[in-house]
Amino acid sequence: LADEPVTREVSMFGGRCFMVSEKIVVSAGRDGRLLVRVDADRHDELVGKPGAGQAEMGAGRDMGPGWISVTASAIGTDEELCEWLRPALDYNRSVTGGAG
């Protein structure tokens, strides 16, 4: 994310939220989970990946399509983490008009 034009970190969702162009890309939770913001049209495809699930804002409160929670064990390597950063940054660029 360091190569992105406008980034910042914010405490949010019980963890550290990483924003690009003032839009959430991912949030790293204290428990190692990653909350990922993706295109809602890709939600079903991506939520089917290992370690991925529908994100919730509290027990039983679905955050809706485009919000995915990824377990720490599914992002244990740089490559696994990048596999989630790519669709998150693609979505971010689509809503901010950033280059891709």
XYZ file of C-alpha atoms in Angstrom:
100
model
C 0.000 0.000 0.000
C 3.000 2.290 0.446
C 3.121 2.803 -3.334
C -0.437 4.113 -3.475
C -0.799 7.890 -3.975
C -2.803 8.891 -0.889
C -2.819 6.497 2.058
C -3.510 6.756 5.756
C -4.186 4.537 8.741
C -7.184 4.941 11.020
C -8.350 3.061 14.118
C -11.667 1.543 13.076
C -13.607 -1.736 13.248
C -11.613 -2.801 16.300
C -8.328 -2.734 14.418
C -6.171 -0.718 12.082
C -7.894 0.421 8.902
C -5.826 1.173 5.811
C -7.316 3.732 3.490
C -6.382 4.825 -0.020
C -7.845 8.056 -1.386
C -10.042 8.286 1.748
C -11.724 4.914 1.059
C -11.248 1.728 3.084
C -9.135 -0.943 1.441
C -8.594 -3.329 4.361
C -8.704 -3.361 8.130
C -6.328 -5.508 10.160
C -8.011 -6.844 13.275
C -6.335 -7.430 16.612
C -6.967 -11.154 16.212
C -5.138 -11.240 12.861
C -8.259 -11.235 10.722
C -8.440 -8.999 7.703
C -11.595 -7.112 6.763
C -11.491 -6.557 3.013
C -13.604 -4.154 0.928
C -14.222 -5.524 -2.579
C -16.606 -5.008 -5.466
C -20.016 -6.409 -4.484
C -20.205 -8.053 -7.924
C -17.193 -10.226 -6.939
C -18.441 -10.979 -3.434
C -19.728 -14.530 -4.047
C -16.579 -15.487 -5.952
C -14.205 -14.145 -3.284
C -16.145 -15.277 -0.206
C -15.711 -18.824 -1.515
C -11.935 -18.678 -1.109
C -10.297 -20.552 1.796
C -10.520 -18.650 5.085
C -13.001 -16.110 3.708
C -16.474 -15.413 5.025
C -19.189 -12.799 5.094
C -18.068 -9.933 7.307
C -20.241 -9.079 10.274
C -20.444 -5.945 12.383
C -21.122 -7.737 15.629
C -22.683 -11.146 16.006
C -25.314 -11.770 13.356
C -25.127 -8.291 11.796
C -24.124 -8.871 8.178
C -22.101 -6.018 6.640
C -23.488 -6.797 3.183
C -21.959 -7.733 -0.155
C -18.449 -6.422 -0.736
C -17.306 -6.838 2.874
C -15.302 -10.008 3.490
C -13.580 -11.282 6.606
C -10.429 -13.346 6.053
C -8.887 -15.499 8.783
C -5.292 -14.921 9.841
C -4.326 -18.424 8.697
C -5.448 -17.590 5.131
C -3.094 -14.590 4.896
C 0.025 -16.093 6.440
C 2.302 -15.334 3.487
C 2.955 -12.180 1.491
C 1.441 -13.838 -1.582
C -1.750 -14.772 0.283
C -2.054 -11.232 1.591
C -1.516 -9.822 -1.917
C -4.283 -12.089 -3.220
C -6.663 -10.058 -1.040
C -5.066 -6.658 -1.561
C -5.440 -6.907 -5.353
C -9.262 -7.077 -5.494
C -9.497 -4.541 -2.655
C -7.295 -2.059 -4.534
C -9.143 -2.763 -7.805
C -12.402 -1.840 -6.095
C -10.838 1.192 -4.434
C -9.603 2.487 -7.784
C -13.023 1.937 -9.366
C -14.729 4.139 -6.760
C -12.019 6.794 -6.471
C -11.056 7.077 -10.123
C -7.470 6.100 -9.314
C -5.077 4.550 -11.823
C -4.809 0.804 -11.914
